[in-house]
Amino acid sequence: MTDAKTSQSDAAIVQIRGLHTVLNGKTIFDGIDLDIPRGKVTAIMGPSGTGKTTLLRHITGQLRADAGEIRVDGRNVPTLSRNALFDLREKIGFLFQNSALLTDFSVFENVAFPLRQHLKLPEELVRNIVLTKLQAVGLRGAAELMPSELSGGMARRVALARAMIRDPMLILYDEPFVGLDPIALNQVLKLIRMLNDTLGITSILVAHEFAAVARAADLVYLIAAGKVVARGTPAELTRDDSPWTKQFFGGEADGPVPFQYPARDYASDLGFPSSAPPTGTQTAGGRDAASLTPSAERTAPPSPASRARDEGVASRHTGPKA
Ligand SMILES: Nc1ncnc2c1ncn2[C@@H]1O[C@H](COP(=O)(O)OP(=O)(O)OP(=O)(O)O)[C@@H](O)[C@H]1O
């Protein structure tokens, strides 16, 4: 695992220790430790379904962990009262991939919404704050447009203005680049970096696009199979040659990231006697936490049942391939 000069525990705004999460019987996190350095852009990457959004939900206290500490700005989130949690969330901005704009409200009213919802400010002040944020994302001139009149990239930037409206200490971006053309993607990317630096906030960026992440992030965590499998600057991860980083950043179909979603033994699912050993707790990556060996390193010949499970192509009529 690589290391990064940028992260030190004492500078971390988010500190996660020993995080364990099981959802629907599936282990999503199997003892994760993670530090998000203050004032930096940290990317969380990993295969689909590995728990990146779940991690964001832990940070905001929307989802309780089965075990572990999640400290945000020094406060242990799982132990916070309802009011303390509410106070904490006031300091966190969110940007989701679908932008989540209110379709019946103008751009101006969408951005003003969090101010109007929580604070009783004079209208002139609301107007100044909203226009300042819209100016920062380049859309002051679009203040009177409705969401249906915006391109995907513009909608994302409006959502970004709304996420910043209350000057958060931390912004969480959940796949902010999805569906954007290269120009819009680069605009959002530049904004994430620029707002982080000029406003002195901390950003957590969940994204799949490594080329974009490499340009915006100071630090990258790669999560897979319930664990942090790599951590470092984008340059460090590019050089890292562990099977996880090679497969994930090389976009290769084969490697430790399994193709199959965790499932019961294939042969017994098809009504044949099972020759597979009993499986332990499945991780989000779909493999037992204790058996993260890349497939190339497995030495024993596969049993018919495990071959059928790996290949996943046998039909109900022919049964698993022998
Ligand atoms: N509330 C829930 N109850 C049960 N299972 C859940 C719940 N939320 C998420 N999961 C499961 O947890 C796993 C992780 O989901 P999550 O959305 O965090 O993954 P992700 O890494 O963000 O995926 P993607 O990159 O595809 O968005 C998935 O297998 C999902 O089905």
mmCIF file of C-alpha atoms and ligand atoms in Angstrom:
data_model
loop_
_atom_site.group_PDB
_atom_site.id
_atom_site.type_symbol
_atom_site.label_atom_id
_atom_site.label_comp_id
_atom_site.label_asym_id
_atom_site.label_seq_id
_atom_site.Cartn_x
_atom_site.Cartn_y
_atom_site.Cartn_z
ATOM 1 C CA MET A 1 0.000 0.000 0.000
ATOM 2 C CA THR A 2 1.334 3.411 -0.904
ATOM 3 C CA ASP A 3 1.647 6.342 1.451
ATOM 4 C CA ALA A 4 0.964 10.044 0.984
ATOM 5 C CA LYS A 5 2.780 12.984 2.490
ATOM 6 C CA THR A 6 -0.506 14.843 2.514
ATOM 7 C CA SER A 7 -2.317 12.887 5.212
ATOM 8 C CA GLN A 8 -1.602 13.039 8.903
ATOM 9 C CA SER A 9 -4.103 11.979 11.519
ATOM 10 C CA ASP A 10 -3.838 15.203 13.474
ATOM 11 C CA ALA A 11 -4.809 17.217 10.414
ATOM 12 C CA ALA A 12 -7.723 14.966 9.517
ATOM 13 C CA ILE A 13 -11.221 16.433 9.514
ATOM 14 C CA VAL A 14 -12.676 12.916 9.177
ATOM 15 C CA GLN A 15 -11.082 10.042 11.054
ATOM 16 C CA ILE A 16 -12.506 6.568 10.682
ATOM 17 C CA ARG A 17 -11.243 3.714 12.797
ATOM 18 C CA GLY A 18 -12.234 0.054 12.695
ATOM 19 C CA LEU A 19 -15.393 0.623 10.645
ATOM 20 C CA HIS A 20 -17.514 -2.484 10.277
ATOM 21 C CA THR A 21 -20.754 -2.432 8.335
ATOM 22 C CA VAL A 22 -22.995 -5.319 7.396
ATOM 23 C CA LEU A 23 -26.039 -4.672 5.192
ATOM 24 C CA ASN A 24 -28.499 -7.422 4.368
ATOM 25 C CA GLY A 25 -26.006 -9.999 5.623
ATOM 26 C CA LYS A 26 -23.239 -8.675 3.366
ATOM 27 C CA THR A 27 -20.080 -7.219 4.880
ATOM 28 C CA ILE A 28 -19.597 -3.820 3.283
ATOM 29 C CA PHE A 29 -16.740 -2.635 5.517
ATOM 30 C CA ASP A 30 -14.502 -5.063 7.294
ATOM 31 C CA GLY A 31 -12.421 -2.895 9.604
ATOM 32 C CA ILE A 32 -11.655 0.245 7.613
ATOM 33 C CA ASP A 33 -9.320 2.979 8.888
ATOM 34 C CA LEU A 34 -9.327 6.187 6.903
ATOM 35 C CA ASP A 35 -8.261 9.826 7.354
ATOM 36 C CA ILE A 36 -9.584 12.735 5.312
ATOM 37 C CA PRO A 37 -7.052 15.579 5.576
ATOM 38 C CA ARG A 38 -8.437 19.025 6.288
ATOM 39 C CA GLY A 39 -8.399 21.499 3.417
ATOM 40 C CA LYS A 40 -7.666 18.866 0.775
ATOM 41 C CA VAL A 41 -9.605 17.063 -1.938
ATOM 42 C CA THR A 42 -9.725 13.347 -1.131
ATOM 43 C CA ALA A 43 -11.146 10.886 -3.624
ATOM 44 C CA ILE A 44 -12.817 7.641 -2.612
ATOM 45 C CA MET A 45 -12.690 5.150 -5.435
ATOM 46 C CA GLY A 46 -13.538 1.505 -5.826
ATOM 47 C CA PRO A 47 -15.573 -0.969 -7.832
ATOM 48 C CA SER A 48 -19.345 -0.558 -8.071
ATOM 49 C CA GLY A 49 -21.163 -1.647 -4.964
ATOM 50 C CA THR A 50 -18.049 -1.484 -2.816
ATOM 51 C CA GLY A 51 -19.598 0.965 -0.362
ATOM 52 C CA LYS A 52 -18.475 4.459 -1.401
ATOM 53 C CA THR A 53 -21.916 6.022 -0.993
ATOM 54 C CA THR A 54 -22.377 4.019 2.187
ATOM 55 C CA LEU A 55 -19.183 5.599 3.536
ATOM 56 C CA LEU A 56 -20.574 9.083 2.840
ATOM 57 C CA ARG A 57 -23.774 8.107 4.661
ATOM 58 C CA HIS A 58 -21.722 7.062 7.690
ATOM 59 C CA ILE A 59 -19.922 10.402 7.683
ATOM 60 C CA THR A 60 -23.226 12.290 7.768
ATOM 61 C CA GLY A 61 -24.731 9.945 10.356
ATOM 62 C CA GLN A 62 -27.492 8.799 7.984
ATOM 63 C CA LEU A 63 -26.444 5.207 8.461
ATOM 64 C CA ARG A 64 -25.227 3.531 11.644
ATOM 65 C CA ALA A 65 -22.167 1.313 11.519
ATOM 66 C CA ASP A 66 -22.046 -2.069 13.243
ATOM 67 C CA ALA A 67 -18.777 -1.071 14.904
ATOM 68 C CA GLY A 68 -16.101 1.571 14.743
ATOM 69 C CA GLU A 69 -15.440 5.257 15.250
ATOM 70 C CA ILE A 70 -16.363 7.942 12.735
ATOM 71 C CA ARG A 71 -15.011 11.287 13.903
ATOM 72 C CA VAL A 72 -15.975 14.370 11.937
ATOM 73 C CA ASP A 73 -14.322 17.568 13.115
ATOM 74 C CA GLY A 74 -13.565 15.801 16.398
ATOM 75 C CA ARG A 75 -17.129 14.542 17.023
ATOM 76 C CA ASN A 76 -17.814 10.805 17.100
ATOM 77 C CA VAL A 77 -20.844 10.659 14.786
ATOM 78 C CA PRO A 78 -22.415 7.377 16.010
ATOM 79 C CA THR A 79 -22.691 8.789 19.537
ATOM 80 C CA LEU A 80 -24.188 12.177 18.633
ATOM 81 C CA SER A 81 -27.641 13.207 19.792
ATOM 82 C CA ARG A 82 -30.246 14.130 17.175
ATOM 83 C CA ASN A 83 -29.594 17.836 17.699
ATOM 84 C CA ALA A 84 -25.817 17.474 17.590
ATOM 85 C CA LEU A 85 -26.146 15.470 14.385
ATOM 86 C CA PHE A 86 -28.364 18.156 12.926
ATOM 87 C CA ASP A 87 -25.747 20.808 13.834
ATOM 88 C CA LEU A 88 -23.026 18.749 12.189
ATOM 89 C CA ARG A 89 -25.027 18.280 8.985
ATOM 90 C CA GLU A 90 -25.474 22.038 8.786
ATOM 91 C CA LYS A 91 -21.710 22.232 8.195
ATOM 92 C CA ILE A 92 -21.676 19.651 5.418
ATOM 93 C CA GLY A 93 -22.642 20.304 1.794
ATOM 94 C CA PHE A 94 -23.718 17.568 -0.628
ATOM 95 C CA LEU A 95 -23.618 17.222 -4.358
ATOM 96 C CA PHE A 96 -25.249 14.180 -5.907
ATOM 97 C CA GLN A 97 -24.917 12.890 -9.451
ATOM 98 C CA ASN A 98 -28.550 13.672 -10.321
ATOM 99 C CA SER A 99 -28.145 17.242 -8.978
ATOM 100 C CA ALA A 100 -31.492 16.829 -7.135
ATOM 101 C CA LEU A 101 -32.828 20.277 -8.070
ATOM 102 C CA LEU A 102 -36.416 21.150 -7.168
ATOM 103 C CA THR A 103 -38.139 21.196 -10.546
ATOM 104 C CA ASP A 104 -40.781 23.806 -9.653
ATOM 105 C CA PHE A 105 -38.234 26.309 -8.319
ATOM 106 C CA SER A 106 -36.020 28.636 -10.353
ATOM 107 C CA VAL A 107 -32.247 28.375 -10.194
ATOM 108 C CA PHE A 108 -32.235 31.294 -7.736
ATOM 109 C CA GLU A 109 -34.820 29.657 -5.453
ATOM 110 C CA ASN A 110 -33.053 26.301 -5.594
ATOM 111 C CA VAL A 111 -29.828 27.873 -4.379
ATOM 112 C CA ALA A 112 -31.661 29.999 -1.800
ATOM 113 C CA PHE A 113 -33.607 27.008 -0.486
ATOM 114 C CA PRO A 114 -31.259 25.946 2.356
ATOM 115 C CA LEU A 115 -31.067 29.566 3.553
ATOM 116 C CA ARG A 116 -34.833 30.019 3.555
ATOM 117 C CA GLN A 117 -35.383 26.610 5.154
ATOM 118 C CA HIS A 118 -33.135 27.140 8.148
ATOM 119 C CA LEU A 119 -32.539 30.865 8.621
ATOM 120 C CA LYS A 120 -34.661 33.976 8.729
ATOM 121 C CA LEU A 121 -32.466 36.375 6.790
ATOM 122 C CA PRO A 122 -33.453 39.716 5.229
ATOM 123 C CA GLU A 123 -34.316 39.253 1.550
ATOM 124 C CA GLU A 124 -31.528 41.565 0.420
ATOM 125 C CA LEU A 125 -28.943 39.441 2.219
ATOM 126 C CA VAL A 126 -30.386 36.215 0.745
ATOM 127 C CA ARG A 127 -30.162 37.797 -2.710
ATOM 128 C CA ASN A 128 -26.529 38.832 -2.198
ATOM 129 C CA ILE A 129 -25.460 35.431 -0.879
ATOM 130 C CA VAL A 130 -27.247 33.540 -3.670
ATOM 131 C CA LEU A 131 -25.869 35.761 -6.425
ATOM 132 C CA THR A 132 -22.345 35.488 -4.982
ATOM 133 C CA LYS A 133 -22.539 31.682 -5.086
ATOM 134 C CA LEU A 134 -24.047 31.678 -8.576
ATOM 135 C CA GLN A 135 -21.290 34.026 -9.729
ATOM 136 C CA ALA A 136 -18.695 31.601 -8.311
ATOM 137 C CA VAL A 137 -20.083 28.773 -10.478
ATOM 138 C CA GLY A 138 -20.490 31.065 -13.499
ATOM 139 C CA LEU A 139 -24.299 31.028 -13.532
ATOM 140 C CA ARG A 140 -25.409 34.366 -12.087
ATOM 141 C CA GLY A 141 -26.970 35.086 -15.489
ATOM 142 C CA ALA A 142 -29.062 31.904 -15.232
ATOM 143 C CA ALA A 143 -30.687 32.832 -11.909
ATOM 144 C CA GLU A 144 -34.204 33.070 -13.333
ATOM 145 C CA LEU A 145 -34.074 29.890 -15.435
ATOM 146 C CA MET A 146 -35.985 26.772 -14.413
ATOM 147 C CA PRO A 147 -34.174 23.419 -13.968
ATOM 148 C CA SER A 148 -35.803 22.093 -17.171
ATOM 149 C CA GLU A 149 -33.963 24.839 -19.084
ATOM 150 C CA LEU A 150 -30.505 23.779 -17.856
ATOM 151 C CA SER A 151 -27.985 21.412 -19.406
ATOM 152 C CA GLY A 152 -26.693 18.575 -17.228
ATOM 153 C CA GLY A 153 -23.467 20.475 -16.557
ATOM 154 C CA MET A 154 -25.332 23.653 -15.605
ATOM 155 C CA ALA A 155 -27.622 21.701 -13.277
ATOM 156 C CA ARG A 156 -24.572 20.211 -11.576
ATOM 157 C CA ARG A 157 -23.100 23.697 -11.105
ATOM 158 C CA VAL A 158 -26.372 25.017 -9.653
ATOM 159 C CA ALA A 159 -26.349 22.090 -7.245
ATOM 160 C CA LEU A 160 -22.776 23.001 -6.358
ATOM 161 C CA ALA A 161 -23.790 26.605 -5.618
ATOM 162 C CA ARG A 162 -26.559 25.241 -3.394
ATOM 163 C CA ALA A 163 -24.156 22.861 -1.641
ATOM 164 C CA MET A 164 -21.928 25.839 -0.759
ATOM 165 C CA ILE A 165 -24.673 28.242 0.210
ATOM 166 C CA ARG A 166 -24.103 27.935 3.955
ATOM 167 C CA ASP A 167 -20.305 27.957 3.729
ATOM 168 C CA PRO A 168 -19.806 24.304 4.750
ATOM 169 C CA MET A 169 -16.540 23.055 6.219
ATOM 170 C CA LEU A 170 -16.874 19.841 4.217
ATOM 171 C CA ILE A 171 -18.445 19.058 0.834
ATOM 172 C CA LEU A 172 -19.315 15.522 -0.216
ATOM 173 C CA TYR A 173 -19.483 14.875 -3.947
ATOM 174 C CA ASP A 174 -21.152 11.605 -4.932
ATOM 175 C CA GLU A 175 -20.255 10.887 -8.554
ATOM 176 C CA PRO A 176 -20.437 14.512 -9.736
ATOM 177 C CA PHE A 177 -19.128 13.759 -13.235
ATOM 178 C CA VAL A 178 -21.660 11.132 -14.305
ATOM 179 C CA GLY A 179 -23.325 11.920 -17.641
ATOM 180 C CA LEU A 180 -21.349 15.099 -18.322
ATOM 181 C CA ASP A 181 -19.687 15.843 -21.645
ATOM 182 C CA PRO A 182 -15.922 16.553 -21.470
ATOM 183 C CA ILE A 183 -16.371 20.330 -21.340
ATOM 184 C CA ALA A 184 -18.969 20.252 -18.548
ATOM 185 C CA LEU A 185 -16.925 17.616 -16.713
ATOM 186 C CA ASN A 186 -13.857 19.831 -16.804
ATOM 187 C CA GLN A 187 -15.850 22.837 -15.620
ATOM 188 C CA VAL A 188 -17.190 20.909 -12.625
ATOM 189 C CA LEU A 189 -13.726 19.496 -11.963
ATOM 190 C CA LYS A 190 -12.130 22.945 -12.001
ATOM 191 C CA LEU A 191 -14.841 24.277 -9.716
ATOM 192 C CA ILE A 192 -14.361 21.498 -7.175
ATOM 193 C CA ARG A 193 -10.651 22.294 -6.964
ATOM 194 C CA MET A 194 -11.071 26.053 -7.084
ATOM 195 C CA LEU A 195 -13.833 26.195 -4.444
ATOM 196 C CA ASN A 196 -11.898 23.851 -2.195
ATOM 197 C CA ASP A 197 -8.840 26.080 -2.317
ATOM 198 C CA THR A 198 -10.417 29.532 -2.316
ATOM 199 C CA LEU A 199 -13.015 28.798 0.377
ATOM 200 C CA GLY A 200 -10.668 26.706 2.522
ATOM 201 C CA ILE A 201 -13.083 23.787 2.701
ATOM 202 C CA THR A 202 -12.446 20.044 2.608
ATOM 203 C CA SER A 203 -13.810 17.933 -0.217
ATOM 204 C CA ILE A 204 -14.569 14.233 -0.427
ATOM 205 C CA LEU A 205 -15.046 13.097 -3.971
ATOM 206 C CA VAL A 206 -16.599 9.753 -4.883
ATOM 207 C CA ALA A 207 -15.931 9.176 -8.558
ATOM 208 C CA HIS A 208 -15.007 6.491 -11.073
ATOM 209 C CA GLU A 209 -13.139 8.682 -13.560
ATOM 210 C CA PHE A 210 -9.488 8.339 -12.569
ATOM 211 C CA ALA A 211 -8.227 10.822 -15.172
ATOM 212 C CA ALA A 212 -10.501 13.503 -13.673
ATOM 213 C CA VAL A 213 -9.755 12.456 -10.102
ATOM 214 C CA ALA A 214 -6.023 12.617 -10.798
ATOM 215 C CA ARG A 215 -6.385 16.284 -11.726
ATOM 216 C CA ALA A 216 -8.516 17.274 -8.743
ATOM 217 C CA ALA A 217 -7.523 15.086 -5.808
ATOM 218 C CA ASP A 218 -4.631 15.376 -3.360
ATOM 219 C CA LEU A 219 -5.201 11.918 -1.961
ATOM 220 C CA VAL A 220 -6.985 8.817 -3.203
ATOM 221 C CA TYR A 221 -8.348 5.868 -1.234
ATOM 222 C CA LEU A 222 -9.135 2.724 -3.161
ATOM 223 C CA ILE A 223 -11.693 0.586 -1.347
ATOM 224 C CA ALA A 224 -12.518 -2.966 -2.364
ATOM 225 C CA ALA A 225 -13.745 -6.135 -0.706
ATOM 226 C CA GLY A 226 -14.499 -4.308 2.526
ATOM 227 C CA LYS A 227 -10.969 -2.955 2.962
ATOM 228 C CA VAL A 228 -8.799 -0.005 2.024
ATOM 229 C CA VAL A 229 -6.642 -1.720 -0.594
ATOM 230 C CA ALA A 230 -4.577 1.313 -1.643
ATOM 231 C CA ARG A 231 -4.018 4.874 -0.537
ATOM 232 C CA GLY A 232 -1.817 7.583 -1.965
ATOM 233 C CA THR A 233 -1.544 10.565 -4.239
ATOM 234 C CA PRO A 234 -2.843 9.999 -7.778
ATOM 235 C CA ALA A 235 0.776 9.787 -8.985
ATOM 236 C CA GLU A 236 1.603 7.185 -6.333
ATOM 237 C CA LEU A 237 -1.391 5.075 -7.260
ATOM 238 C CA THR A 238 -0.520 5.259 -10.938
ATOM 239 C CA ARG A 239 2.884 3.743 -10.124
ATOM 240 C CA ASP A 240 1.506 1.190 -7.632
ATOM 241 C CA ASP A 241 1.506 -2.303 -9.095
ATOM 242 C CA SER A 242 -0.693 -4.211 -6.646
ATOM 243 C CA PRO A 243 -3.336 -6.394 -8.355
ATOM 244 C CA TRP A 244 -6.108 -4.087 -7.077
ATOM 245 C CA THR A 245 -4.665 -0.853 -8.439
ATOM 246 C CA LYS A 246 -3.595 -2.502 -11.679
ATOM 247 C CA GLN A 247 -7.057 -3.871 -12.296
ATOM 248 C CA PHE A 248 -9.010 -0.842 -11.131
ATOM 249 C CA PHE A 249 -6.946 1.925 -12.693
ATOM 250 C CA GLY A 250 -6.157 -0.176 -15.752
ATOM 251 C CA GLY A 251 -9.878 -0.910 -16.160
ATOM 252 C CA GLU A 252 -9.172 -4.609 -16.671
ATOM 253 C CA ALA A 253 -12.034 -7.115 -16.630
ATOM 254 C CA ASP A 254 -9.941 -9.760 -14.855
ATOM 255 C CA GLY A 255 -8.278 -9.415 -11.491
ATOM 256 C CA PRO A 256 -9.222 -9.457 -7.833
ATOM 257 C CA VAL A 257 -12.475 -7.534 -8.403
ATOM 258 C CA PRO A 258 -15.006 -10.315 -8.930
ATOM 259 C CA PHE A 259 -17.431 -10.338 -11.829
ATOM 260 C CA GLN A 260 -20.146 -12.120 -9.880
ATOM 261 C CA TYR A 261 -22.341 -10.485 -7.249
ATOM 262 C CA PRO A 262 -22.154 -12.629 -4.077
ATOM 263 C CA ALA A 263 -24.493 -15.566 -4.462
ATOM 264 C CA ARG A 264 -25.340 -18.914 -2.965
ATOM 265 C CA ASP A 265 -23.457 -21.930 -4.265
ATOM 266 C CA TYR A 266 -24.290 -22.172 -7.980
ATOM 267 C CA ALA A 267 -24.729 -25.947 -8.175
ATOM 268 C CA SER A 268 -27.142 -26.076 -5.233
ATOM 269 C CA ASP A 269 -29.019 -23.047 -6.652
ATOM 270 C CA LEU A 270 -29.573 -25.156 -9.781
ATOM 271 C CA GLY A 271 -30.719 -28.122 -7.710
ATOM 272 C CA PHE A 272 -27.494 -30.182 -7.925
ATOM 273 C CA PRO A 273 -25.589 -31.505 -4.929
ATOM 274 C CA SER A 274 -23.102 -28.854 -3.735
ATOM 275 C CA SER A 275 -19.402 -29.677 -3.690
ATOM 276 C CA ALA A 276 -18.399 -26.166 -2.652
ATOM 277 C CA PRO A 277 -17.054 -25.605 0.861
ATOM 278 C CA PRO A 278 -19.318 -23.477 3.078
ATOM 279 C CA THR A 279 -18.630 -19.782 2.457
ATOM 280 C CA GLY A 280 -17.861 -17.277 5.221
ATOM 281 C CA THR A 281 -19.155 -13.759 5.446
ATOM 282 C CA GLN A 282 -19.190 -12.258 1.994
ATOM 283 C CA THR A 283 -17.620 -8.870 1.480
ATOM 284 C CA ALA A 284 -18.937 -6.086 -0.716
ATOM 285 C CA GLY A 285 -16.406 -7.192 -3.281
ATOM 286 C CA GLY A 286 -18.134 -10.549 -3.385
ATOM 287 C CA ARG A 287 -15.317 -12.670 -1.995
ATOM 288 C CA ASP A 288 -14.578 -13.951 1.491
ATOM 289 C CA ALA A 289 -12.540 -11.322 3.302
ATOM 290 C CA ALA A 290 -9.910 -13.928 4.075
ATOM 291 C CA SER A 291 -9.456 -15.004 0.470
ATOM 292 C CA LEU A 292 -8.475 -11.915 -1.438
ATOM 293 C CA THR A 293 -5.957 -13.825 -3.524
ATOM 294 C CA PRO A 294 -6.003 -12.852 -7.198
ATOM 295 C CA SER A 295 -7.422 -15.653 -9.326
ATOM 296 C CA ALA A 296 -4.045 -16.231 -11.041
ATOM 297 C CA GLU A 297 -2.534 -17.178 -7.682
ATOM 298 C CA ARG A 298 -5.079 -19.901 -6.896
ATOM 299 C CA THR A 299 -3.331 -23.238 -7.239
ATOM 300 C CA ALA A 300 -5.971 -25.938 -6.597
ATOM 301 C CA PRO A 301 -7.955 -26.968 -9.688
ATOM 302 C CA PRO A 302 -11.509 -25.643 -9.450
ATOM 303 C CA SER A 303 -14.336 -28.030 -8.620
ATOM 304 C CA PRO A 304 -17.181 -28.312 -11.136
ATOM 305 C CA ALA A 305 -19.384 -26.302 -8.775
ATOM 306 C CA SER A 306 -16.855 -23.501 -8.342
ATOM 307 C CA ARG A 307 -16.126 -23.455 -12.079
ATOM 308 C CA ALA A 308 -19.817 -23.108 -12.732
ATOM 309 C CA ARG A 309 -19.969 -20.325 -10.122
ATOM 310 C CA ASP A 310 -17.013 -18.486 -11.685
ATOM 311 C CA GLU A 311 -18.155 -18.872 -15.275
ATOM 312 C CA GLY A 312 -21.777 -18.075 -14.496
ATOM 313 C CA VAL A 313 -22.953 -19.213 -17.933
ATOM 314 C CA ALA A 314 -24.514 -22.650 -17.520
ATOM 315 C CA SER A 315 -28.135 -22.943 -18.504
ATOM 316 C CA ARG A 316 -30.838 -24.540 -16.403
ATOM 317 C CA HIS A 317 -31.256 -27.232 -19.101
ATOM 318 C CA THR A 318 -27.667 -28.390 -19.367
ATOM 319 C CA GLY A 319 -26.619 -27.937 -15.737
ATOM 320 C CA PRO A 320 -23.214 -26.638 -14.742
ATOM 321 C CA LYS A 321 -20.300 -27.421 -17.041
ATOM 322 C CA ALA A 322 -18.192 -30.317 -15.920
HETATM 323 N N1 LIG B 1 -29.876 0.592 2.899
HETATM 324 C C1 LIG B 1 -29.306 -0.500 2.404
HETATM 325 N N2 LIG B 1 -29.722 -1.717 2.778
HETATM 326 C C2 LIG B 1 -29.134 -2.827 2.286
HETATM 327 N N3 LIG B 1 -28.092 -2.825 1.429
HETATM 328 C C3 LIG B 1 -27.639 -1.641 1.023
HETATM 329 C C4 LIG B 1 -28.202 -0.407 1.487
HETATM 330 N N4 LIG B 1 -27.519 0.615 0.915
HETATM 331 C C5 LIG B 1 -26.578 0.044 0.139
HETATM 332 N N5 LIG B 1 -26.646 -1.289 0.201
HETATM 333 C C6 LIG B 1 -25.751 -2.243 -0.479
HETATM 334 O O1 LIG B 1 -24.451 -1.907 -0.052
HETATM 335 C C7 LIG B 1 -23.524 -2.073 -1.116
HETATM 336 C C8 LIG B 1 -22.735 -0.797 -1.296
HETATM 337 O O2 LIG B 1 -23.585 0.185 -1.869
HETATM 338 P P1 LIG B 1 -23.021 1.633 -2.243
HETATM 339 O O3 LIG B 1 -24.132 2.359 -2.926
HETATM 340 O O4 LIG B 1 -22.420 2.249 -1.051
HETATM 341 O O5 LIG B 1 -21.883 1.257 -3.281
HETATM 342 P P2 LIG B 1 -21.024 2.220 -4.206
HETATM 343 O O6 LIG B 1 -19.603 1.811 -4.026
HETATM 344 O O7 LIG B 1 -21.362 3.645 -3.944
HETATM 345 O O8 LIG B 1 -21.548 1.761 -5.632
HETATM 346 P P3 LIG B 1 -21.588 2.550 -7.039
HETATM 347 O O9 LIG B 1 -20.175 2.852 -7.429
HETATM 348 O O10 LIG B 1 -22.223 1.547 -7.956
HETATM 349 O O11 LIG B 1 -22.443 3.769 -6.826
HETATM 350 C C9 LIG B 1 -24.326 -2.465 -2.346
HETATM 351 O O12 LIG B 1 -24.199 -3.870 -2.506
HETATM 352 C C10 LIG B 1 -25.741 -2.104 -1.996
HETATM 353 O O13 LIG B 1 -26.634 -3.015 -2.596
#
